């Protein structure tokens, strides 16, 4: 026993513990690896151990004689005094983790989340309360982080489930349609109606080809990065794509090209053409019939990490409640939707190029899809 | 008795297959088509008392995966309109899908108006099963077949 027990020793002088008990009690109190306080019935701190002093940031024995309420945040002091009196009316052991938790405040005014245990102690006819106080702030922070991650994972898992369902339906339904048609064709052939059988077989063939393209597209999604980077004119690519995309549209939207600031572009031409093709085709497909004039604007500028390319339309827009599903594969949100895979491919390709694609949309106003892809510095200068 | 049918499906090919299978069966009468859940609701479920008394219950083949309002959302809305007197008063709704997912079957069975579940592509046995389902519905609701 040495200096370090002074704080405990000093306090116990005031209690009426028998000298033999006192020594054991003091020793145990001091070496206990959990912060301990002994508090009198009227709320005065009688004794603390080193762990407790450290927890509340006081010098050894610095809290002795002070009201225990000073360790409670100011706005809770009145209610704490009430709770203390309530406890004293029926003092029973309250083990730690029994929901008797509190905020504590250190000498420097920092708030700590504490898990408390209370035990009434009677010594020499005098009642006091032995308190254990463990700082659980760090543990709670870890728990909160775990909870946050768990919620995040649940969300991702729900996304994955949704994607798996959509994809399985997206790939299965063409086959189902083909089976239905083929069985009708068999009937037609049996009945000698070869003209109808032929018509049906051609329809089945068309669906089969579409299915093949879909599966190729799914394969594309898992392809590695391409290295075929070249310098080319964005304007030319947009113009070529536009005539392709609008070839079958009776009244195509007006096209505005504002890409001078991005020229010339240096990228994987094939991939970028594919992406722009999907973006332009969507912009046309979702033109708003209520608008006097449908318009699609393609613009480009230099911005970190290189090139920012936007396709904006004044189309029907995407309702807020389904916006998160825009990039899901095979999720056809609108009767004008295509195979439901275009934007999934655009996003995958953007990631493959080291960039990203974002969008903002307002129903009745329009949508903007923005592609950001890195450009190598040597080409820019 | 010829069973009146509405096929609600965004895939033209699937509507065609269903129509031909039902035609060939012989037990089905007029077969109407709707190209989406919304088109179906707009066409058949907007006017009160549009359906004369004594009309046979309408058999609905409802695709599940449709863009816009999917099959489940369409049936849910149909239930509301049916309760408000805006839909055909008597309905035999069957989900009609290429999905064999138990989850979809579960969701279908939770809907009041849904009586059955038909898998695509509709074949001879499927058409027969629909006819049986319909006849059983009439019998258990005290309607003459």
Short mmCIF file of N, CA and C in Angstrom, two decimals, chain B:
data_model
loop_
_atom_site.label_atom_id
_atom_site.label_comp_id
_atom_site.label_asym_id
_atom_site.label_seq_id
_atom_site.Cartn_x
_atom_site.Cartn_y
_atom_site.Cartn_z
N UNK B 1 -72.58 -21.11 -72.75
CA UNK B 1 -71.83 -20.03 -72.11
C UNK B 1 -70.44 -19.88 -72.74
N UNK B 2 -70.11 -18.65 -73.08
CA UNK B 2 -68.75 -18.38 -73.57
C UNK B 2 -68.12 -17.39 -72.58
N UNK B 3 -66.97 -17.78 -72.08
CA UNK B 3 -66.32 -16.97 -71.04
C UNK B 3 -65.74 -15.69 -71.66
N UNK B 4 -66.14 -14.50 -71.15
CA UNK B 4 -65.54 -13.26 -71.67
C UNK B 4 -64.17 -13.03 -71.03
N UNK B 5 -63.19 -12.64 -71.83
CA UNK B 5 -61.80 -12.55 -71.35
C UNK B 5 -61.19 -11.20 -71.70
N UNK B 6 -60.37 -10.69 -70.77
CA UNK B 6 -59.48 -9.57 -71.10
C UNK B 6 -58.05 -10.02 -70.79
N UNK B 7 -57.17 -9.95 -71.79
CA UNK B 7 -55.76 -10.28 -71.57
C UNK B 7 -55.00 -8.96 -71.39
N UNK B 8 -54.38 -8.79 -70.22
CA UNK B 8 -53.61 -7.58 -69.95
C UNK B 8 -52.14 -7.94 -70.01
N UNK B 9 -51.45 -7.50 -71.05
CA UNK B 9 -50.04 -7.88 -71.23
C UNK B 9 -49.38 -6.88 -72.17
N UNK B 10 -48.17 -6.46 -71.83
CA UNK B 10 -47.49 -5.48 -72.69
C UNK B 10 -46.85 -6.16 -73.90
N UNK B 11 -46.67 -7.48 -73.85
CA UNK B 11 -46.03 -8.19 -74.96
C UNK B 11 -47.09 -8.64 -75.97
N UNK B 12 -47.02 -8.06 -77.14
CA UNK B 12 -48.00 -8.37 -78.17
C UNK B 12 -47.99 -9.87 -78.48
N UNK B 13 -46.79 -10.46 -78.54
CA UNK B 13 -46.66 -11.87 -78.88
C UNK B 13 -47.37 -12.75 -77.84
N UNK B 14 -47.26 -12.37 -76.58
CA UNK B 14 -47.89 -13.18 -75.53
C UNK B 14 -49.41 -13.04 -75.56
N UNK B 15 -49.89 -11.85 -75.93
CA UNK B 15 -51.34 -11.68 -76.08
C UNK B 15 -51.85 -12.54 -77.24
N UNK B 16 -51.06 -12.56 -78.30
CA UNK B 16 -51.43 -13.34 -79.49
C UNK B 16 -51.50 -14.84 -79.13
N UNK B 17 -50.48 -15.33 -78.44
CA UNK B 17 -50.45 -16.75 -78.06
C UNK B 17 -51.66 -17.09 -77.18
N UNK B 18 -51.94 -16.23 -76.21
CA UNK B 18 -53.07 -16.48 -75.31
C UNK B 18 -54.37 -16.50 -76.11
N UNK B 19 -54.52 -15.53 -76.98
CA UNK B 19 -55.75 -15.43 -77.78
C UNK B 19 -55.97 -16.70 -78.59
N UNK B 20 -54.90 -17.16 -79.25
CA UNK B 20 -55.07 -18.35 -80.09
C UNK B 20 -55.37 -19.60 -79.26
N UNK B 21 -54.72 -19.73 -78.11
CA UNK B 21 -54.97 -20.90 -77.26
C UNK B 21 -56.41 -20.88 -76.73
N UNK B 22 -56.88 -19.71 -76.38
CA UNK B 22 -58.24 -19.61 -75.83
C UNK B 22 -59.27 -19.84 -76.94
N UNK B 23 -59.00 -19.28 -78.12
CA UNK B 23 -59.89 -19.48 -79.27
C UNK B 23 -60.05 -20.96 -79.58
N UNK B 24 -58.93 -21.62 -79.60
CA UNK B 24 -58.91 -23.03 -79.99
C UNK B 24 -59.67 -23.89 -78.98
N UNK B 25 -59.63 -23.48 -77.71
CA UNK B 25 -60.30 -24.25 -76.66
C UNK B 25 -61.81 -24.32 -76.90
N UNK B 26 -62.38 -23.21 -77.35
CA UNK B 26 -63.80 -23.22 -77.69
C UNK B 26 -64.72 -22.73 -76.58
N UNK B 27 -64.23 -22.72 -75.34
CA UNK B 27 -65.09 -22.33 -74.22
C UNK B 27 -65.06 -20.82 -73.94
N UNK B 28 -64.23 -20.11 -74.67
CA UNK B 28 -64.08 -18.69 -74.37
C UNK B 28 -64.74 -17.84 -75.44
N UNK B 29 -65.33 -16.76 -75.00
CA UNK B 29 -66.05 -15.89 -75.94
C UNK B 29 -65.18 -14.77 -76.43
N UNK B 30 -65.69 -13.55 -76.28
CA UNK B 30 -64.93 -12.40 -76.77
C UNK B 30 -63.64 -12.25 -75.97
N UNK B 31 -62.52 -12.11 -76.67
CA UNK B 31 -61.23 -11.93 -76.00
C UNK B 31 -60.75 -10.51 -76.29
N UNK B 32 -60.70 -9.71 -75.23
CA UNK B 32 -60.22 -8.34 -75.40
C UNK B 32 -58.78 -8.26 -74.92
N UNK B 33 -58.09 -7.21 -75.36
CA UNK B 33 -56.69 -7.07 -74.97
C UNK B 33 -56.44 -5.67 -74.43
N UNK B 34 -55.55 -5.59 -73.45
CA UNK B 34 -55.08 -4.28 -72.97
C UNK B 34 -53.56 -4.35 -72.94
N UNK B 35 -52.91 -3.27 -73.38
CA UNK B 35 -51.45 -3.32 -73.55
C UNK B 35 -50.68 -2.92 -72.29
N UNK B 36 -51.41 -2.53 -71.25
CA UNK B 36 -50.74 -2.20 -69.99
C UNK B 36 -51.79 -2.16 -68.88
N UNK B 37 -51.30 -2.16 -67.64
CA UNK B 37 -52.21 -2.07 -66.50
C UNK B 37 -53.04 -0.80 -66.57
N UNK B 38 -52.38 0.29 -66.90
CA UNK B 38 -53.09 1.57 -66.97
C UNK B 38 -54.12 1.58 -68.09
N UNK B 39 -53.73 1.01 -69.24
CA UNK B 39 -54.66 0.97 -70.37
C UNK B 39 -55.90 0.16 -69.98
N UNK B 40 -55.68 -0.94 -69.25
CA UNK B 40 -56.80 -1.77 -68.80
C UNK B 40 -57.72 -0.98 -67.86
N UNK B 41 -57.13 -0.31 -66.89
CA UNK B 41 -57.93 0.44 -65.91
C UNK B 41 -58.69 1.58 -66.60
N UNK B 42 -58.00 2.27 -67.52
CA UNK B 42 -58.64 3.38 -68.22
C UNK B 42 -59.82 2.91 -69.07
N UNK B 43 -59.64 1.75 -69.70
CA UNK B 43 -60.63 1.27 -70.65
C UNK B 43 -61.84 0.66 -69.93
N UNK B 44 -61.59 -0.08 -68.85
CA UNK B 44 -62.68 -0.88 -68.29
C UNK B 44 -63.10 -0.48 -66.86
N UNK B 45 -62.37 0.37 -66.24
CA UNK B 45 -62.65 0.61 -64.82
C UNK B 45 -62.75 2.10 -64.47
N UNK B 46 -63.45 2.86 -65.29
CA UNK B 46 -63.58 4.29 -64.95
C UNK B 46 -65.03 4.72 -64.79
N UNK B 47 -65.97 3.97 -65.42
CA UNK B 47 -67.37 4.42 -65.36
C UNK B 47 -68.19 3.55 -64.42
N UNK B 48 -69.02 4.18 -63.56
CA UNK B 48 -69.88 3.38 -62.69
C UNK B 48 -70.99 2.71 -63.50
N UNK B 49 -71.39 1.54 -63.08
CA UNK B 49 -72.51 0.79 -63.68
C UNK B 49 -72.41 0.63 -65.19
N UNK B 50 -71.19 0.50 -65.69
CA UNK B 50 -71.03 0.35 -67.12
C UNK B 50 -71.36 -1.08 -67.57
N UNK B 51 -71.48 -1.95 -66.58
CA UNK B 51 -71.69 -3.36 -66.92
C UNK B 51 -73.11 -3.76 -66.58
N UNK B 52 -73.92 -4.15 -67.60
CA UNK B 52 -75.32 -4.52 -67.33
C UNK B 52 -75.41 -5.70 -66.36
N UNK B 53 -76.48 -5.67 -65.57
CA UNK B 53 -76.71 -6.77 -64.60
C UNK B 53 -76.84 -8.08 -65.36
N UNK B 54 -76.35 -9.13 -64.72
CA UNK B 54 -76.48 -10.45 -65.34
C UNK B 54 -75.35 -10.76 -66.30
N UNK B 55 -74.43 -9.80 -66.49
CA UNK B 55 -73.27 -10.07 -67.33
C UNK B 55 -72.43 -11.16 -66.66
N UNK B 56 -71.88 -12.03 -67.46
CA UNK B 56 -71.01 -13.07 -66.91
C UNK B 56 -69.78 -12.43 -66.27
N UNK B 57 -69.23 -13.04 -65.22
CA UNK B 57 -67.98 -12.51 -64.66
C UNK B 57 -66.90 -12.45 -65.74
N UNK B 58 -66.10 -11.40 -65.65
CA UNK B 58 -65.04 -11.19 -66.64
C UNK B 58 -63.79 -11.94 -66.17
N UNK B 59 -63.24 -12.77 -67.06
CA UNK B 59 -61.98 -13.45 -66.73
C UNK B 59 -60.82 -12.53 -67.15
N UNK B 60 -59.95 -12.21 -66.19
CA UNK B 60 -58.82 -11.33 -66.50
C UNK B 60 -57.53 -12.14 -66.43
N UNK B 61 -56.76 -12.12 -67.50
CA UNK B 61 -55.40 -12.68 -67.47
C UNK B 61 -54.45 -11.50 -67.29
N UNK B 62 -53.83 -11.43 -66.13
CA UNK B 62 -53.04 -10.24 -65.78
C UNK B 62 -51.55 -10.57 -65.74
N UNK B 63 -50.81 -10.06 -66.72
CA UNK B 63 -49.35 -10.21 -66.71
C UNK B 63 -48.79 -9.53 -65.45
N UNK B 64 -47.70 -10.05 -64.92
CA UNK B 64 -47.14 -9.44 -63.71
C UNK B 64 -46.10 -8.37 -64.07
N UNK B 65 -45.10 -8.75 -64.86
CA UNK B 65 -44.01 -7.82 -65.17
C UNK B 65 -44.37 -6.93 -66.34
N UNK B 66 -44.91 -5.78 -66.01
CA UNK B 66 -45.22 -4.82 -67.07
C UNK B 66 -44.59 -3.49 -66.68
N UNK B 67 -44.11 -2.73 -67.67
CA UNK B 67 -43.60 -1.41 -67.34
C UNK B 67 -44.73 -0.53 -66.82
N UNK B 68 -44.39 0.46 -66.07
CA UNK B 68 -45.43 1.31 -65.46
C UNK B 68 -46.07 0.53 -64.32
N UNK B 69 -47.39 0.54 -64.26
CA UNK B 69 -48.10 -0.18 -63.20
C UNK B 69 -47.99 -1.68 -63.48
N UNK B 70 -47.34 -2.43 -62.60
CA UNK B 70 -47.20 -3.86 -62.87
C UNK B 70 -48.51 -4.59 -62.53
N UNK B 71 -48.51 -5.90 -62.74
CA UNK B 71 -49.74 -6.67 -62.57
C UNK B 71 -50.32 -6.58 -61.17
N UNK B 72 -49.46 -6.64 -60.17
CA UNK B 72 -49.94 -6.59 -58.79
C UNK B 72 -50.56 -5.23 -58.47
N UNK B 73 -49.84 -4.17 -58.89
CA UNK B 73 -50.35 -2.82 -58.63
C UNK B 73 -51.67 -2.60 -59.37
N UNK B 74 -51.77 -3.19 -60.57
CA UNK B 74 -53.00 -3.04 -61.34
C UNK B 74 -54.17 -3.74 -60.63
N UNK B 75 -53.90 -4.96 -60.12
CA UNK B 75 -54.98 -5.68 -59.41
C UNK B 75 -55.37 -4.93 -58.14
N UNK B 76 -54.37 -4.38 -57.44
CA UNK B 76 -54.67 -3.63 -56.21
C UNK B 76 -55.60 -2.45 -56.55
N UNK B 77 -55.30 -1.75 -57.63
CA UNK B 77 -56.13 -0.62 -58.05
C UNK B 77 -57.50 -1.11 -58.53
N UNK B 78 -57.48 -2.26 -59.21
CA UNK B 78 -58.74 -2.85 -59.67
C UNK B 78 -59.64 -3.18 -58.48
N UNK B 79 -59.03 -3.67 -57.41
CA UNK B 79 -59.81 -3.99 -56.20
C UNK B 79 -60.47 -2.74 -55.64
N UNK B 80 -59.70 -1.63 -55.63
CA UNK B 80 -60.26 -0.38 -55.12
C UNK B 80 -61.43 0.07 -55.99
N UNK B 81 -61.21 0.00 -57.30
CA UNK B 81 -62.27 0.48 -58.21
C UNK B 81 -63.47 -0.46 -58.19
N UNK B 82 -63.19 -1.74 -58.01
CA UNK B 82 -64.27 -2.72 -57.91
C UNK B 82 -65.14 -2.41 -56.69
N UNK B 83 -64.49 -2.09 -55.58
CA UNK B 83 -65.22 -1.77 -54.35
C UNK B 83 -66.00 -0.46 -54.51
N UNK B 84 -65.47 0.44 -55.35
CA UNK B 84 -66.13 1.73 -55.55
C UNK B 84 -67.17 1.67 -56.68
N UNK B 85 -67.38 0.47 -57.22
CA UNK B 85 -68.39 0.29 -58.26
C UNK B 85 -67.95 0.78 -59.63
N UNK B 86 -66.65 0.94 -59.83
CA UNK B 86 -66.16 1.45 -61.11
C UNK B 86 -65.68 0.35 -62.05
N UNK B 87 -65.56 -0.86 -61.53
CA UNK B 87 -65.02 -1.95 -62.34
C UNK B 87 -66.13 -2.95 -62.62
N UNK B 88 -65.88 -3.88 -63.54
CA UNK B 88 -66.88 -4.93 -63.73
C UNK B 88 -67.22 -5.54 -62.37
N UNK B 89 -68.52 -5.71 -62.06
CA UNK B 89 -68.90 -6.12 -60.71
C UNK B 89 -68.42 -7.52 -60.37
N UNK B 90 -68.28 -8.36 -61.37
CA UNK B 90 -67.85 -9.73 -61.08
C UNK B 90 -66.62 -10.06 -61.91
N UNK B 91 -65.59 -10.49 -61.21
CA UNK B 91 -64.30 -10.68 -61.87
C UNK B 91 -63.66 -11.98 -61.43
N UNK B 92 -63.03 -12.66 -62.37
CA UNK B 92 -62.17 -13.79 -62.03
C UNK B 92 -60.79 -13.40 -62.52
N UNK B 93 -59.93 -12.99 -61.57
CA UNK B 93 -58.61 -12.51 -61.98
C UNK B 93 -57.59 -13.63 -61.84
N UNK B 94 -56.79 -13.82 -62.90
CA UNK B 94 -55.72 -14.81 -62.87
C UNK B 94 -54.42 -14.11 -63.23
N UNK B 95 -53.41 -14.27 -62.40
CA UNK B 95 -52.11 -13.72 -62.76
C UNK B 95 -51.58 -14.58 -63.91
N UNK B 96 -50.89 -13.94 -64.85
CA UNK B 96 -50.50 -14.60 -66.08
C UNK B 96 -49.05 -14.24 -66.35
N UNK B 97 -48.15 -15.20 -66.14
CA UNK B 97 -46.74 -14.81 -66.11
C UNK B 97 -45.79 -15.95 -66.46
N UNK B 98 -44.58 -15.56 -66.88
CA UNK B 98 -43.55 -16.58 -67.10
C UNK B 98 -42.77 -16.84 -65.82
N UNK B 99 -43.12 -16.10 -64.78
CA UNK B 99 -42.40 -16.27 -63.52
C UNK B 99 -43.01 -17.40 -62.72
N UNK B 100 -42.16 -18.32 -62.27
CA UNK B 100 -42.67 -19.41 -61.43
C UNK B 100 -42.23 -19.16 -59.99
N UNK B 101 -41.86 -17.89 -59.71
CA UNK B 101 -41.32 -17.59 -58.39
C UNK B 101 -42.39 -17.75 -57.30
N UNK B 102 -42.05 -18.46 -56.22
CA UNK B 102 -43.01 -18.65 -55.12
C UNK B 102 -43.42 -17.31 -54.51
N UNK B 103 -42.51 -16.35 -54.58
CA UNK B 103 -42.82 -15.03 -54.02
C UNK B 103 -43.97 -14.39 -54.78
N UNK B 104 -43.95 -14.53 -56.11
CA UNK B 104 -45.03 -13.96 -56.91
C UNK B 104 -46.35 -14.68 -56.61
N UNK B 105 -46.27 -15.99 -56.43
CA UNK B 105 -47.49 -16.75 -56.13
C UNK B 105 -48.07 -16.30 -54.79
N UNK B 106 -47.16 -16.08 -53.85
CA UNK B 106 -47.58 -15.63 -52.52
C UNK B 106 -48.29 -14.28 -52.61
N UNK B 107 -47.64 -13.38 -53.36
CA UNK B 107 -48.24 -12.03 -53.50
C UNK B 107 -49.59 -12.13 -54.18
N UNK B 108 -49.69 -13.04 -55.16
CA UNK B 108 -50.95 -13.18 -55.89
C UNK B 108 -52.04 -13.67 -54.95
N UNK B 109 -51.69 -14.62 -54.08
CA UNK B 109 -52.73 -15.21 -53.23
C UNK B 109 -53.19 -14.24 -52.15
N UNK B 110 -52.38 -13.19 -51.92
CA UNK B 110 -52.77 -12.21 -50.91
C UNK B 110 -53.80 -11.22 -51.45
N UNK B 111 -54.03 -11.23 -52.76
CA UNK B 111 -54.96 -10.27 -53.35
C UNK B 111 -56.37 -10.87 -53.41
N UNK B 112 -57.33 -10.09 -52.94
CA UNK B 112 -58.71 -10.57 -52.80
C UNK B 112 -59.29 -11.09 -54.11
N UNK B 113 -59.06 -10.35 -55.18
CA UNK B 113 -59.74 -10.71 -56.44
C UNK B 113 -59.05 -11.82 -57.21
N UNK B 114 -57.81 -12.15 -56.82
CA UNK B 114 -57.05 -13.12 -57.62
C UNK B 114 -57.49 -14.55 -57.29
N UNK B 115 -57.94 -15.26 -58.30
CA UNK B 115 -58.44 -16.61 -58.10
C UNK B 115 -57.44 -17.66 -58.55
N UNK B 116 -56.49 -17.28 -59.38
CA UNK B 116 -55.59 -18.30 -59.91
C UNK B 116 -54.31 -17.71 -60.47
N UNK B 117 -53.50 -18.59 -61.03
CA UNK B 117 -52.16 -18.24 -61.47
C UNK B 117 -51.87 -19.08 -62.71
N UNK B 118 -51.72 -18.45 -63.85
CA UNK B 118 -51.48 -19.20 -65.08
C UNK B 118 -50.08 -18.90 -65.58
N UNK B 119 -49.33 -19.98 -65.89
CA UNK B 119 -47.96 -19.77 -66.36
C UNK B 119 -47.91 -19.68 -67.87
N UNK B 120 -47.03 -18.80 -68.34
CA UNK B 120 -46.82 -18.65 -69.78
C UNK B 120 -45.82 -19.71 -70.25
N UNK B 121 -45.82 -20.16 -71.48
CA UNK B 121 -46.85 -19.81 -72.46
C UNK B 121 -48.13 -20.61 -72.20
N UNK B 122 -49.24 -19.99 -72.49
CA UNK B 122 -50.51 -20.68 -72.30
C UNK B 122 -50.61 -21.82 -73.33
N UNK B 123 -50.88 -23.03 -72.83
CA UNK B 123 -51.04 -24.15 -73.76
C UNK B 123 -52.45 -24.73 -73.59
N UNK B 124 -52.69 -25.87 -74.25
CA UNK B 124 -54.02 -26.46 -74.23
C UNK B 124 -54.46 -26.76 -72.80
N UNK B 125 -53.54 -27.35 -72.03
CA UNK B 125 -53.88 -27.70 -70.64
C UNK B 125 -54.14 -26.44 -69.82
N UNK B 126 -53.37 -25.38 -70.11
CA UNK B 126 -53.55 -24.13 -69.39
C UNK B 126 -54.92 -23.52 -69.66
N UNK B 127 -55.35 -23.57 -70.92
CA UNK B 127 -56.65 -23.04 -71.29
C UNK B 127 -57.76 -23.84 -70.60
N UNK B 128 -57.57 -25.14 -70.56
CA UNK B 128 -58.55 -26.02 -69.90
C UNK B 128 -58.64 -25.69 -68.41
N UNK B 129 -57.46 -25.49 -67.80
CA UNK B 129 -57.41 -25.17 -66.36
C UNK B 129 -58.13 -23.85 -66.09
N UNK B 130 -57.98 -22.88 -66.99
CA UNK B 130 -58.65 -21.59 -66.81
C UNK B 130 -60.17 -21.77 -66.89
N UNK B 131 -60.59 -22.61 -67.82
CA UNK B 131 -62.02 -22.87 -68.00
C UNK B 131 -62.58 -23.53 -66.73
N UNK B 132 -61.84 -24.51 -66.20
CA UNK B 132 -62.26 -25.21 -64.97
C UNK B 132 -62.34 -24.22 -63.80
N UNK B 133 -61.32 -23.39 -63.69
CA UNK B 133 -61.27 -22.41 -62.60
C UNK B 133 -62.49 -21.49 -62.65
N UNK B 134 -62.81 -21.07 -63.87
CA UNK B 134 -63.94 -20.16 -64.08
C UNK B 134 -65.26 -20.86 -63.71
N UNK B 135 -65.44 -22.08 -64.20
CA UNK B 135 -66.67 -22.84 -63.93
C UNK B 135 -66.83 -23.06 -62.42
N UNK B 136 -65.72 -23.37 -61.78
CA UNK B 136 -65.74 -23.59 -60.33
C UNK B 136 -66.13 -22.30 -59.60
N UNK B 137 -65.63 -21.17 -60.11
CA UNK B 137 -65.97 -19.88 -59.51
C UNK B 137 -67.48 -19.63 -59.61
N UNK B 138 -68.04 -19.91 -60.78
CA UNK B 138 -69.48 -19.72 -60.98
C UNK B 138 -70.26 -20.61 -60.01
N UNK B 139 -69.85 -21.89 -59.92
CA UNK B 139 -70.55 -22.86 -59.09
C UNK B 139 -70.52 -22.41 -57.62
N UNK B 140 -69.33 -22.04 -57.14
CA UNK B 140 -69.22 -21.72 -55.72
C UNK B 140 -69.86 -20.36 -55.39
N UNK B 141 -70.12 -19.56 -56.42
CA UNK B 141 -70.81 -18.29 -56.17
C UNK B 141 -72.30 -18.35 -56.54
N UNK B 142 -72.78 -19.58 -56.72
CA UNK B 142 -74.20 -19.78 -56.99
C UNK B 142 -74.67 -19.21 -58.32
N UNK B 143 -73.73 -19.11 -59.28
CA UNK B 143 -74.14 -18.62 -60.60
C UNK B 143 -74.28 -19.82 -61.53
N UNK B 144 -75.23 -19.72 -62.44
CA UNK B 144 -75.45 -20.82 -63.39
C UNK B 144 -74.35 -20.80 -64.44
N UNK B 145 -73.84 -21.97 -64.75
CA UNK B 145 -72.82 -22.04 -65.79
C UNK B 145 -73.48 -22.01 -67.17
#
